[in-house]
Backbone as ProteinMPNN parsed JSONL, in Angstrom:
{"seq_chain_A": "XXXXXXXXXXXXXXXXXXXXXXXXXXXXXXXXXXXXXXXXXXXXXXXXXXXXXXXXXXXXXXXXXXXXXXXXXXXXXXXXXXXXXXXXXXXXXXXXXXXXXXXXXXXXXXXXXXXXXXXXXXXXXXXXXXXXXXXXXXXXXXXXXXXXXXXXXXXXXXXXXXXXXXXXXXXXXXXXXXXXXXXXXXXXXXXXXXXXXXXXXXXXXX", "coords_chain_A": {"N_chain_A": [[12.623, -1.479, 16.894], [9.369, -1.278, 18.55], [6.667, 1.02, 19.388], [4.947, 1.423, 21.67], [1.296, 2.888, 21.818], [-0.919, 3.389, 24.734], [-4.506, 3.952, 24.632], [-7.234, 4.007, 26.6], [-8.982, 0.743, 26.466], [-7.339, 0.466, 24.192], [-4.361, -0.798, 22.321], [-2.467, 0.667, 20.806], [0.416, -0.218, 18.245], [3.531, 1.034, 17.061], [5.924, 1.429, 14.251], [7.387, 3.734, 14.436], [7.127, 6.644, 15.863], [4.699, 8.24, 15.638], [3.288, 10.934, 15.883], [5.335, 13.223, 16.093], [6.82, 12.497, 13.872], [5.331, 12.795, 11.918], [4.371, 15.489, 12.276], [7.242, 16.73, 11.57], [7.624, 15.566, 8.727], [5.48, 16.889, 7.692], [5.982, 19.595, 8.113], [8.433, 19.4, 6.173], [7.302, 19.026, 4.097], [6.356, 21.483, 3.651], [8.608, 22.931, 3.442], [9.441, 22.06, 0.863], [7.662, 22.685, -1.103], [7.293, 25.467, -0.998], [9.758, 26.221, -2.291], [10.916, 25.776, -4.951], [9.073, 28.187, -5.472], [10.094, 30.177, -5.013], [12.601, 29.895, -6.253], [12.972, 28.369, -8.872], [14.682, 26.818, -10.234], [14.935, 24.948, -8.27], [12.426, 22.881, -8.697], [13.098, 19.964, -9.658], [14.585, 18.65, -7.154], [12.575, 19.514, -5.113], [10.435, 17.829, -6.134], [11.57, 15.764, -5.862], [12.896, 14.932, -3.444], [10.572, 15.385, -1.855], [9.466, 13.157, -2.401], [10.685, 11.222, -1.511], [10.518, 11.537, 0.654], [7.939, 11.05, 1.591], [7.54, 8.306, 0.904], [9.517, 7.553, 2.494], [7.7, 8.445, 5.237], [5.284, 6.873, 4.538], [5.986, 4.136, 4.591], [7.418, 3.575, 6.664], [5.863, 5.055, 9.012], [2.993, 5.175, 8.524], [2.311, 3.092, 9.131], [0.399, 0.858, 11.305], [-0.621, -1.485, 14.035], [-3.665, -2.008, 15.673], [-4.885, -2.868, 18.686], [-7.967, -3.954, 20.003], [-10.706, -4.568, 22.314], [-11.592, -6.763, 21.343], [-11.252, -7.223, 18.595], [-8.676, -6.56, 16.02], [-6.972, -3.991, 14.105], [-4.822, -3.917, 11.159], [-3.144, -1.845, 10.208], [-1.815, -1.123, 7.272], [0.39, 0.307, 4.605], [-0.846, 0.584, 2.317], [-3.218, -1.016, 2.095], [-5.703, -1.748, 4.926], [-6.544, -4.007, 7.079], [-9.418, -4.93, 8.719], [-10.021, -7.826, 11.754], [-11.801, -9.91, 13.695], [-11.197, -11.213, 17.078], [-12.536, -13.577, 17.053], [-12.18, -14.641, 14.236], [-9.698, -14.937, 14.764], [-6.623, -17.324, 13.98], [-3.771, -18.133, 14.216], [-0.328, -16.678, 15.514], [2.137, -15.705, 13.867], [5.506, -14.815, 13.809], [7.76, -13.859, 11.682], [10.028, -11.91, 9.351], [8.474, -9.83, 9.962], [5.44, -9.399, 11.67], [2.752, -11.908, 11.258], [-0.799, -12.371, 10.584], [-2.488, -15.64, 11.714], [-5.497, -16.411, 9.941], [-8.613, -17.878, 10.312], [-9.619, -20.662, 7.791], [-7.133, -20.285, 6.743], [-5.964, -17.702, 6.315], [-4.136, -14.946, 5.855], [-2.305, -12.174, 7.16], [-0.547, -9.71, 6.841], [1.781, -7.615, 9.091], [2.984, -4.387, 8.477], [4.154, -2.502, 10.773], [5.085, -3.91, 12.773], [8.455, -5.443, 13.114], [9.625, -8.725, 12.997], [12.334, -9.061, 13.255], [15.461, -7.298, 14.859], [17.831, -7.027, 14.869], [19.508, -8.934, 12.436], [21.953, -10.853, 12.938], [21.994, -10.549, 15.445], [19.565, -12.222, 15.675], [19.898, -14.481, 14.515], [21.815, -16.039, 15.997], [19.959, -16.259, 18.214], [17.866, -17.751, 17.375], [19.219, -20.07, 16.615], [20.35, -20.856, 19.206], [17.643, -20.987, 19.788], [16.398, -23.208, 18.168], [18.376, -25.462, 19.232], [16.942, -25.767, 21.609], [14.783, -26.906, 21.275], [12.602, -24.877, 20.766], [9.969, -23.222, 19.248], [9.423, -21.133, 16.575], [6.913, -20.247, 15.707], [4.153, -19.444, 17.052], [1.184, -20.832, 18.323], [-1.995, -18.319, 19.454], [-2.742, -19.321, 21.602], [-0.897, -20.746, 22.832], [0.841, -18.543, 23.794], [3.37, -17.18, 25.718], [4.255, -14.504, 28.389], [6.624, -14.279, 28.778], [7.696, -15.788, 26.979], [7.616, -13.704, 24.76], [10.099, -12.712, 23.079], [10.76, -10.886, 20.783], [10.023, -7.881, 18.722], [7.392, -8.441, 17.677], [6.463, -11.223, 18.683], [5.687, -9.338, 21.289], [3.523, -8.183, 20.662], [1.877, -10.215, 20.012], [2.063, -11.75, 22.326], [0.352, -9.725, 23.764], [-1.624, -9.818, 22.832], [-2.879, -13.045, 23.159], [-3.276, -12.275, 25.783], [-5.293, -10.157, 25.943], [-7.467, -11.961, 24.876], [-7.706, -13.832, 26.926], [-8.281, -12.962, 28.7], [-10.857, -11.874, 27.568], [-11.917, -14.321, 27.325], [-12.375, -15.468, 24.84], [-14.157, -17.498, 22.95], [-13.177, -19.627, 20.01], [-13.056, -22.487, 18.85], [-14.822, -23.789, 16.482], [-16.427, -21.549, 15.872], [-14.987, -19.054, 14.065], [-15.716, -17.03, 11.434], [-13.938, -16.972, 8.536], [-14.835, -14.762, 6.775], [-15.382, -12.5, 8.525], [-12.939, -11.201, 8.326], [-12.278, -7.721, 7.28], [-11.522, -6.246, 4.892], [-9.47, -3.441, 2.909], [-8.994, -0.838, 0.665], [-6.765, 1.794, 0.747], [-7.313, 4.401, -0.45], [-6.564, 7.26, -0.869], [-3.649, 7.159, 0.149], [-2.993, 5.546, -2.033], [-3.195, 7.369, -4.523], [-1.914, 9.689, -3.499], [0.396, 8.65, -3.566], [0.675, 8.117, -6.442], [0.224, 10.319, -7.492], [3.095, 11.637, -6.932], [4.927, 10.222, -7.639], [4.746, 10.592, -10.42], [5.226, 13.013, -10.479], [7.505, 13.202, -9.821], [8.876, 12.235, -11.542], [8.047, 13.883, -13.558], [9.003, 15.914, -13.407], [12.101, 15.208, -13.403], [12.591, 14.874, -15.517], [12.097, 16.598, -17.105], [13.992, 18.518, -15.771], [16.495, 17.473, -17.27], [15.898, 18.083, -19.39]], "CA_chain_A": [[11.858, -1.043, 18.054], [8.117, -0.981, 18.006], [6.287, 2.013, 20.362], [2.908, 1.077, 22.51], [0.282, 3.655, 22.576], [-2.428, 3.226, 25.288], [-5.609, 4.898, 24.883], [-8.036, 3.332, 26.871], [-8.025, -0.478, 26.751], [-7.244, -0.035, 23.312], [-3.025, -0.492, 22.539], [-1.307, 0.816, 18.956], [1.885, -0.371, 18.118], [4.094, 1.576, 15.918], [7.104, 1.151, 14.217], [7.974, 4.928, 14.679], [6.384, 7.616, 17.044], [3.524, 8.813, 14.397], [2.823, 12.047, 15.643], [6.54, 14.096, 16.143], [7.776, 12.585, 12.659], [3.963, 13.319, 10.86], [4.903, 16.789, 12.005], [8.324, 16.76, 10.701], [7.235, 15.462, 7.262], [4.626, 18.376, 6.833], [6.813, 21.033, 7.824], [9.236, 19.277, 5.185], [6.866, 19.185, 2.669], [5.872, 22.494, 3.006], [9.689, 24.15, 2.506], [9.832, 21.605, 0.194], [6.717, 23.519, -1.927], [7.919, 26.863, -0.962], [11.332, 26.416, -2.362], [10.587, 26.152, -6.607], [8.202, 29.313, -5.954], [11.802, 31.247, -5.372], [13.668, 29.55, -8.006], [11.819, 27.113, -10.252], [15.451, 25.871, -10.682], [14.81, 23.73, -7.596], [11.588, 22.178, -8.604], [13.058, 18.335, -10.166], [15.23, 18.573, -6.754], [11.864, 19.634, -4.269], [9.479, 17.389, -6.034], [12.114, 14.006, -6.09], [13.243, 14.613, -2.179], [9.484, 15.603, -1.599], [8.695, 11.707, -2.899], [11.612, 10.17, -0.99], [9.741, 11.723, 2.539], [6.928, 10.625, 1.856], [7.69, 7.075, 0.496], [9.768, 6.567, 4.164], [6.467, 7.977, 5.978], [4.213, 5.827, 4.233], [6.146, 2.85, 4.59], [7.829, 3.855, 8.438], [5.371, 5.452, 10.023], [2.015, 5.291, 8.971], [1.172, 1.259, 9.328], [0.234, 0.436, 12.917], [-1.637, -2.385, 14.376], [-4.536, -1.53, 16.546], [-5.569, -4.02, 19.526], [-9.062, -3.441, 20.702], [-10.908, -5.327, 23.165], [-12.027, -7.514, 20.941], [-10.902, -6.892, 17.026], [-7.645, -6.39, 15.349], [-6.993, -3.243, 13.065], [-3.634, -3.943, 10.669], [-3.08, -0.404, 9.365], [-0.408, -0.633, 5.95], [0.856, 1.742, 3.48], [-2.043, 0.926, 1.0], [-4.446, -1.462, 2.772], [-6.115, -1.95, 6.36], [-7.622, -5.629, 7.397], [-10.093, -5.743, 10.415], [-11.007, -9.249, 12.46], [-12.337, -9.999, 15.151], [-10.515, -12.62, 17.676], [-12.925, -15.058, 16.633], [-11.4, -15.056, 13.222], [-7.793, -15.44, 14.562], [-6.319, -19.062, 14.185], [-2.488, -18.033, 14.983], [0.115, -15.517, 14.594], [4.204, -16.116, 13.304], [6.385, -13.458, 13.677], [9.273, -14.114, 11.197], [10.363, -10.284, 9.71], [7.287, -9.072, 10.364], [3.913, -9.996, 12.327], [1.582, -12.296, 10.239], [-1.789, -13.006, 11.524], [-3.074, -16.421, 10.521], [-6.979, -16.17, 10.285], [-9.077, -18.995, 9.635], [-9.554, -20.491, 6.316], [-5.803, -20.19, 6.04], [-5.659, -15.812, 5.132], [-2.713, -14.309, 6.222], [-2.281, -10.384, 7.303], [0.676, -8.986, 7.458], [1.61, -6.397, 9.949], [4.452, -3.904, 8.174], [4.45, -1.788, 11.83], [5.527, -4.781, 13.203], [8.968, -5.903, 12.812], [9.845, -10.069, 14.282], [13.448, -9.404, 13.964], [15.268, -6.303, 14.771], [19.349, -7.403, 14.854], [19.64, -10.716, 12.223], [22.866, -10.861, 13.328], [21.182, -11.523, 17.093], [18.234, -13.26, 15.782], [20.637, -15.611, 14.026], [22.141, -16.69, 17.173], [18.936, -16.844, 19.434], [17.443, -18.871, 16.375], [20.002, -21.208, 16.712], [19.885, -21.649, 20.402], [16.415, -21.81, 20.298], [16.486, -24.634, 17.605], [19.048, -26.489, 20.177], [16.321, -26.054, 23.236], [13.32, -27.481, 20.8], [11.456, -23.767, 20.654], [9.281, -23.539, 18.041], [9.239, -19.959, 16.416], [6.015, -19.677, 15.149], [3.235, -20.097, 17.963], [-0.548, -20.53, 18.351], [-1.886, -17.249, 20.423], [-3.496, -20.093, 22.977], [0.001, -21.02, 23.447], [1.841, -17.414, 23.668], [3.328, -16.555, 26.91], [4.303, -12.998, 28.113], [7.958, -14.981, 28.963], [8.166, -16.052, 25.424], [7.639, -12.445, 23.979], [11.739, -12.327, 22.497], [10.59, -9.961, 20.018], [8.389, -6.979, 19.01], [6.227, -9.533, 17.182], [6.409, -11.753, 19.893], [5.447, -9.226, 22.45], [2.631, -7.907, 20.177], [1.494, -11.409, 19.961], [1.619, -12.247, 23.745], [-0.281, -9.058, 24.757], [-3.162, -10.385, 22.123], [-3.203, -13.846, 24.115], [-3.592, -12.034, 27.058], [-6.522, -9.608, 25.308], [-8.012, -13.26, 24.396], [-7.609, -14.807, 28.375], [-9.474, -12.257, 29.709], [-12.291, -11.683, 27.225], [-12.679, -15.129, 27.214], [-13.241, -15.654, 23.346], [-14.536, -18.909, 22.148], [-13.011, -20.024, 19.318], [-13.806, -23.348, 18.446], [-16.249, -23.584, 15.987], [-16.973, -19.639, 15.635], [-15.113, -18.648, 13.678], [-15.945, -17.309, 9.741], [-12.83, -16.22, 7.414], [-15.919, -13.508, 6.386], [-14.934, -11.611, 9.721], [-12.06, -9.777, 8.071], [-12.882, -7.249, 6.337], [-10.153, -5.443, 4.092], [-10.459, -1.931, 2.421], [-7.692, -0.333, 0.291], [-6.469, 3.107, 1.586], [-7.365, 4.901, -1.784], [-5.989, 8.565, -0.705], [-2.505, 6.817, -0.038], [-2.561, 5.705, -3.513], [-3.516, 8.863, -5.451], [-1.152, 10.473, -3.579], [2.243, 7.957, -3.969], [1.464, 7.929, -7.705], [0.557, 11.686, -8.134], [4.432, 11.864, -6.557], [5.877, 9.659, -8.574], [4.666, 11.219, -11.854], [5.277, 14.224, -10.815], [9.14, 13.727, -9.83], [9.247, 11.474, -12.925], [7.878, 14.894, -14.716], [10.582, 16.94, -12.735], [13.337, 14.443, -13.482], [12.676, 14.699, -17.253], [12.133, 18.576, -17.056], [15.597, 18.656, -15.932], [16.893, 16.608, -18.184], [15.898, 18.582, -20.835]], "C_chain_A": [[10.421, -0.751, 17.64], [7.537, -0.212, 19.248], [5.066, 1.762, 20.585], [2.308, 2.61, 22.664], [-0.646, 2.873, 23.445], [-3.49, 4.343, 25.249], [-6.877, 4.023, 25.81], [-7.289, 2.104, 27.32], [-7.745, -0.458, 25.141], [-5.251, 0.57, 22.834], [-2.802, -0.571, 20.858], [0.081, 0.978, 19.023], [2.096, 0.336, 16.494], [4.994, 1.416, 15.492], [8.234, 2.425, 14.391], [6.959, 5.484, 15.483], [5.71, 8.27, 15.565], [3.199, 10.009, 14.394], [4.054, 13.081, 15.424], [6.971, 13.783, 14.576], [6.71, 12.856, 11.309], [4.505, 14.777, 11.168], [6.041, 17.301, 11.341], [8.284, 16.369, 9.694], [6.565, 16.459, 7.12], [5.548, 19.355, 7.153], [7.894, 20.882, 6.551], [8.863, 19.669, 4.165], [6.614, 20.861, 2.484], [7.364, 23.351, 2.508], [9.415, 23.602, 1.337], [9.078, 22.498, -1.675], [7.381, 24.616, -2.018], [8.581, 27.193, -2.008], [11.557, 26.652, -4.077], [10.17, 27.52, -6.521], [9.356, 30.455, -5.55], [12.881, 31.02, -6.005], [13.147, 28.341, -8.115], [12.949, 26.345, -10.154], [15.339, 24.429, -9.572], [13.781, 22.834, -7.493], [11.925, 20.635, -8.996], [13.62, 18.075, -8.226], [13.884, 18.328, -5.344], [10.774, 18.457, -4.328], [10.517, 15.456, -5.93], [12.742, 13.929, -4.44], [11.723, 14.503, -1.335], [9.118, 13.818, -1.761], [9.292, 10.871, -2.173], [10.982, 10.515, 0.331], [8.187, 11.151, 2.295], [6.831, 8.95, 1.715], [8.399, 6.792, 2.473], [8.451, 7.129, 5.185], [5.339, 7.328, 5.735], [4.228, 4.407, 4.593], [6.901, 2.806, 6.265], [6.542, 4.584, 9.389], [3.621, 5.444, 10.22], [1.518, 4.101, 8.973], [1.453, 1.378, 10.618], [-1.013, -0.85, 12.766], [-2.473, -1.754, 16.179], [-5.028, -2.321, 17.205], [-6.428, -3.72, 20.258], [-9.237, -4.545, 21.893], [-11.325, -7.079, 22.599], [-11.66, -8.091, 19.021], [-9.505, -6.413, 17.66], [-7.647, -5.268, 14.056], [-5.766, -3.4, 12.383], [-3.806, -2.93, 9.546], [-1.786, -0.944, 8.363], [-0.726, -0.009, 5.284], [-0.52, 1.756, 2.647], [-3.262, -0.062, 1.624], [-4.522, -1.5, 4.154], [-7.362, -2.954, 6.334], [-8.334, -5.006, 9.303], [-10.521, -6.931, 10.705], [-11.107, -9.236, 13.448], [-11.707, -11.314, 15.842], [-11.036, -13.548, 17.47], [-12.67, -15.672, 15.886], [-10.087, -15.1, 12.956], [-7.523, -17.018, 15.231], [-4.94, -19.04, 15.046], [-2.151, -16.713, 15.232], [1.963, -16.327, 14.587], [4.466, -14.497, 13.457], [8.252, -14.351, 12.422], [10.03, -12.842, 10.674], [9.528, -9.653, 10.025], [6.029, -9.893, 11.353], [3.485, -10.08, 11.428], [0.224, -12.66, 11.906], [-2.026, -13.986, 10.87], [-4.308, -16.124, 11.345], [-7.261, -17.572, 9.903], [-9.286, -19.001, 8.986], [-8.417, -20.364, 5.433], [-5.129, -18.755, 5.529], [-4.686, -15.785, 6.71], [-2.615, -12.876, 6.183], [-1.277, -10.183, 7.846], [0.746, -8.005, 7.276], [3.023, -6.098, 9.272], [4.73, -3.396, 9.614], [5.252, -2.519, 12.923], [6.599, -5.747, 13.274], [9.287, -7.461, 13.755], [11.323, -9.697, 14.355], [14.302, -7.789, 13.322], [17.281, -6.144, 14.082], [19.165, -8.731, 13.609], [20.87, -11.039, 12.848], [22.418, -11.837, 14.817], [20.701, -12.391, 16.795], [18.534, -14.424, 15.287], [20.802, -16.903, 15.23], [21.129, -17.346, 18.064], [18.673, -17.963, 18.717], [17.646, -20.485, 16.592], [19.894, -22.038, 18.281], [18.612, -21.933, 20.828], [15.993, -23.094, 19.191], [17.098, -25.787, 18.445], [18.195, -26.835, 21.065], [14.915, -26.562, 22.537], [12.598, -25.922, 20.848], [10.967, -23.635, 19.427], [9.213, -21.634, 17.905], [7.786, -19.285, 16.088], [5.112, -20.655, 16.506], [1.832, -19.377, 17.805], [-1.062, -19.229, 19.397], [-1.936, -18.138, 21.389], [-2.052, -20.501, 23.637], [1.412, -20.073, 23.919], [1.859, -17.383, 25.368], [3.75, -15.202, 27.05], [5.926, -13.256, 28.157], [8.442, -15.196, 27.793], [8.3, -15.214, 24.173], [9.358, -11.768, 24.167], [11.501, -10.954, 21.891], [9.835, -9.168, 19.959], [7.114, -7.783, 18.721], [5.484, -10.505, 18.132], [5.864, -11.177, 21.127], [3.798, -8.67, 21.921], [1.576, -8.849, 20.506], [0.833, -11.751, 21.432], [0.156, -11.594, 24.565], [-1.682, -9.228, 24.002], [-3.415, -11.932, 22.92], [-3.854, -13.628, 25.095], [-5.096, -11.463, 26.879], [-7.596, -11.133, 25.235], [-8.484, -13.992, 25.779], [-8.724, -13.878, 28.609], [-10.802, -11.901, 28.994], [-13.184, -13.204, 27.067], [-13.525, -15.849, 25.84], [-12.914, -17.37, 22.805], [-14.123, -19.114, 20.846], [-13.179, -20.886, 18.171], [-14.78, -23.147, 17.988], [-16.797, -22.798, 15.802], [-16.696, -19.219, 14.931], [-15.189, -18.409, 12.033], [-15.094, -16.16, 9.079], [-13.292, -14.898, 6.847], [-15.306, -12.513, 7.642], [-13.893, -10.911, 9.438], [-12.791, -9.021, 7.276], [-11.563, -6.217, 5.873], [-10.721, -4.446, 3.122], [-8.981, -1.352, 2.036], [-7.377, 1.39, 0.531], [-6.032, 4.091, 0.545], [-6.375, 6.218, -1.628], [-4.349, 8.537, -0.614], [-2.124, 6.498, -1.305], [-2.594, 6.357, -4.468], [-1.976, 9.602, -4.895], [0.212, 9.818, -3.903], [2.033, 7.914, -5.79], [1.27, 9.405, -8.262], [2.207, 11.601, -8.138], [4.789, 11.559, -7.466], [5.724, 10.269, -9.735], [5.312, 12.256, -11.635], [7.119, 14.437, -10.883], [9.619, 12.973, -11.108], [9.418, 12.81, -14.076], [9.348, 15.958, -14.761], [11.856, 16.666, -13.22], [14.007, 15.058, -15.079], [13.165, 16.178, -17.238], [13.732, 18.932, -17.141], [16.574, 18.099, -16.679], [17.175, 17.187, -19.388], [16.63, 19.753, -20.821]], "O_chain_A": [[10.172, -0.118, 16.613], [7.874, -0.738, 20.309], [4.168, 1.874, 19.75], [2.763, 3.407, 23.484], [-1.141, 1.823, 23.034], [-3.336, 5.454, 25.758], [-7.384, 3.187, 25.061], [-6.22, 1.917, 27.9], [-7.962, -1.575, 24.671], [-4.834, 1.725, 22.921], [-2.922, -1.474, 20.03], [0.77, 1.844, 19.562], [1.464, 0.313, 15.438], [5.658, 1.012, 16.447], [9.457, 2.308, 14.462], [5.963, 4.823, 15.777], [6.371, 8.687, 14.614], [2.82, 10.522, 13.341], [3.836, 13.883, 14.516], [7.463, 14.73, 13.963], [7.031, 13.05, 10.136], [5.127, 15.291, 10.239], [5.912, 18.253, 10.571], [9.281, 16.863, 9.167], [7.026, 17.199, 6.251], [5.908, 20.035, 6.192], [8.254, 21.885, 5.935], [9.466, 20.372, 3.354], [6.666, 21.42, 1.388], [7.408, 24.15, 1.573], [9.088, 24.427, 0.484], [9.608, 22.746, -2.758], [8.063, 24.846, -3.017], [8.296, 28.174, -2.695], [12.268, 27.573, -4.478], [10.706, 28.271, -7.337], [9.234, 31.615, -5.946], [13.855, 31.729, -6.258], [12.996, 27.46, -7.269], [12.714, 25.148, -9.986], [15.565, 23.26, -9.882], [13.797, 22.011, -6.578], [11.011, 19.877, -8.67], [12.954, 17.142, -7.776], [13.968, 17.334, -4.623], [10.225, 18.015, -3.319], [10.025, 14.328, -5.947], [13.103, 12.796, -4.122], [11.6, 13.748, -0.371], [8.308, 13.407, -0.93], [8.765, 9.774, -1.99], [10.967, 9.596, 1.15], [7.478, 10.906, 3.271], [6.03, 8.362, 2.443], [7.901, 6.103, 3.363], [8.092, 6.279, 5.999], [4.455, 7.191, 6.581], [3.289, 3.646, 4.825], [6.753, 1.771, 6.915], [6.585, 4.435, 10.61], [2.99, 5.587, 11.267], [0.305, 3.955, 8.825], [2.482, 1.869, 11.084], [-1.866, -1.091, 11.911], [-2.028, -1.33, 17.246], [-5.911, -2.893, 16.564], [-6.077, -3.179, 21.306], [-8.326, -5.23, 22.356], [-11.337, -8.146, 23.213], [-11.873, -9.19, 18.51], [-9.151, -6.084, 18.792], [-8.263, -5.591, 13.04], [-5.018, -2.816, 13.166], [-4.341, -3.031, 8.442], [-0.723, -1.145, 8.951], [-1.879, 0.386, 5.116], [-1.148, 2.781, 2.381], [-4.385, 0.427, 1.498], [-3.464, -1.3, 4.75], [-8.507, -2.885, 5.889], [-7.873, -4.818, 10.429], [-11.453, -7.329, 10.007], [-10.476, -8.508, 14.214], [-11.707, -12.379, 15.225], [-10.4, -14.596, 17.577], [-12.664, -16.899, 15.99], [-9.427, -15.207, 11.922], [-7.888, -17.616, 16.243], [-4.791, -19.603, 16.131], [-2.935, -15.763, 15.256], [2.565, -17.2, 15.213], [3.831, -13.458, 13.275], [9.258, -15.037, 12.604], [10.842, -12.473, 11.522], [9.879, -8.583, 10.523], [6.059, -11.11, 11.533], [3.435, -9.183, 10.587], [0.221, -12.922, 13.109], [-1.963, -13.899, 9.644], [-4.452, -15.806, 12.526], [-6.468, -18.325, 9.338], [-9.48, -17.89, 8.493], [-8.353, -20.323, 4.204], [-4.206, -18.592, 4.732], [-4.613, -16.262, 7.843], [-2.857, -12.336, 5.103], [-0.989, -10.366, 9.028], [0.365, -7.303, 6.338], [3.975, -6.877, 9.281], [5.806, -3.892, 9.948], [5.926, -1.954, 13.783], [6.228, -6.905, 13.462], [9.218, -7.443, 14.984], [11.814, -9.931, 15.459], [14.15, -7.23, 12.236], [17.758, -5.427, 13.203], [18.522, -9.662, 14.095], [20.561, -11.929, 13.641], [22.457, -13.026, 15.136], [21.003, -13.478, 17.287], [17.788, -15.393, 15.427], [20.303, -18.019, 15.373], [21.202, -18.47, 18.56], [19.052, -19.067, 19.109], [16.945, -21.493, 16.686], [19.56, -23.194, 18.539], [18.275, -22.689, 21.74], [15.181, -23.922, 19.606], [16.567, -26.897, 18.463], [18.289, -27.969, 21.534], [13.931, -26.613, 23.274], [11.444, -26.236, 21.143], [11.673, -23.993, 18.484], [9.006, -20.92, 18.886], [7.546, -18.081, 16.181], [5.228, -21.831, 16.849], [1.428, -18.267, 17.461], [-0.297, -19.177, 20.36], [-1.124, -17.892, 22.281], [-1.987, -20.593, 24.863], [2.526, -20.479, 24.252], [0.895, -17.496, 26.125], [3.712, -14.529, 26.02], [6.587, -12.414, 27.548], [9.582, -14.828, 27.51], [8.759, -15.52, 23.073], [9.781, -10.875, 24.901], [11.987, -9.955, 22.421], [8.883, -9.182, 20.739], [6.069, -7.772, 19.371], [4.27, -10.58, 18.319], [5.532, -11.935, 22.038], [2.894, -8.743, 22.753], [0.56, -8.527, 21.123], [-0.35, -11.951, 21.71], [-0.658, -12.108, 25.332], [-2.729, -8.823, 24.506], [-4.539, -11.879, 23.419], [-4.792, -14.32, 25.491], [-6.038, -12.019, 27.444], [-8.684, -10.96, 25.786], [-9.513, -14.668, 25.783], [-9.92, -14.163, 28.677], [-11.794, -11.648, 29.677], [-14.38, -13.382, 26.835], [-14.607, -16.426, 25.73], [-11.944, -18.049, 22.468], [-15.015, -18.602, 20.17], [-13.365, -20.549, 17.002], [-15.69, -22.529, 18.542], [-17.957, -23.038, 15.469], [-17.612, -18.605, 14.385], [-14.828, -19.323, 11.292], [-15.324, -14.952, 9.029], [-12.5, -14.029, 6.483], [-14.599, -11.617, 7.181], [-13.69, -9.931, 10.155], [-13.767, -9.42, 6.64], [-10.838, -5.584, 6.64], [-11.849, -4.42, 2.63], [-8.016, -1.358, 2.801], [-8.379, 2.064, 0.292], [-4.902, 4.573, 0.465], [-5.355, 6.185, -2.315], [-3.678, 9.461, -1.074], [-1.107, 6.988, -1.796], [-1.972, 5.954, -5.451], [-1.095, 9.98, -5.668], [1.078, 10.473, -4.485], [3.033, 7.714, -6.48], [1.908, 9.795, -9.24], [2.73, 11.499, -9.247], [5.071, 12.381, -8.338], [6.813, 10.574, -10.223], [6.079, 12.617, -12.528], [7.812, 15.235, -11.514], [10.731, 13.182, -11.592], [10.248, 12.952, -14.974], [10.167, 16.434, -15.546], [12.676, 17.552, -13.465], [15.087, 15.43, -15.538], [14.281, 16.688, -17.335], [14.434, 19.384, -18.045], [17.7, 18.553, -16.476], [18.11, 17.04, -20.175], [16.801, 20.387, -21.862]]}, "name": "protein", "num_of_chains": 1, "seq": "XXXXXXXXXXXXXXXXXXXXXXXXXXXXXXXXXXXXXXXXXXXXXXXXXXXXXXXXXXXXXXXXXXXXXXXXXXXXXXXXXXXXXXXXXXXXXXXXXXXXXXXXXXXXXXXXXXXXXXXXXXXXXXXXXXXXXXXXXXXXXXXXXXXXXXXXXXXXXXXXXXXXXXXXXXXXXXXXXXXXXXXXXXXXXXXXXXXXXXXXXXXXXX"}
């Protein structure tokens, strides 16, 4: 399941509700602190469950894709790409949303799952191999009918973003138009963690 914010005209898809389970991770983390400073004995125990909440909200909750009026924001765990519709060629949904850009670059959306059942997606697969459907489509050719999936519906409602602004394509656009930026503070903090429950692990150990 992927969750639409609207703010404006601008729509963020999530793969979890970002703000109720950001609150429920910090209140975690903080027993989680607390809980050594009244017996130390539970520090390998606070700082290695402490790493396992944050590892599923890094990787569940905080990538989103951001659809402006005009640009694309693809929030993940450790990087975030912006382009602008002039520099989108396609998109595929196969487990996830890719964007293709021109020039051939590829951005994939973690917030974005294409398939949610395989089990289902097996089956549709299949009957849509029998009816000629092609899984991977150009936006110019997305309908809102053909949005099966979250990827798919992600996809459609960027077509639609595209119909109505009217963006020229052809010949516009330059692979330069993304611009990618690594999400430094996410990585300080997933490898403080890890050392630290690595340190914890040992600690106890000994």
């Amino acid at each position: 399941m992927v969750h639409l914010r609207r703010v404006g005209d601008v729509e963020v898809y999530e793969r979890l509700r970002f703000v109720p389970l950001t609150v429920g991770a910090g209140a975690a983390g903080i027993v989680l602190v607390l809980l050594p400073v009244f017996d130390p004995r539970y520090l390998g125990f606070s700082v290695g469950l402490g790493l396992v909440v944050w590892l599923l909200w890094a990787f569940a909750v905080w990538p989103r894709v951001t659809v402006e009026t005009d640009a694309v924001h693809v929030r993940n765990t450790f990087t975030t790409t912006t382009f602008a519709f002039s520099a989108l060629d396609g998109v595929a949904s196969g487990f996830t949303l890719d964007f293709l850009l021109r020039g051939g670059r590829r951005v994939r959306a973690w917030a974005v799952p294409g398939q949610q059942n395989l089990g289902m997606e097996a089956m549709r697969s299949a009957d849509a191999h029998a009816s000629g459907f092609q899984p991977v489509r150009r936006v110019a050719e997305l309908t809102v009918g053909s949005a099966t999936t979250p990827a798919g519906r992600v996809a459609a409602s960027i077509a639609r973003r595209l119909a109505v602004a009217g963006a020229e394509r052809d010949g516009v656009a330059d692979p330069g138009d993304a611009v990618r930026r690594v999400n430094v503070i996410m990585i300080v903090v997933t490898c403080l963690l890890v050392a630290l429950a690595v340190a914890g692990i040992a600690g106890g150990a000994s």
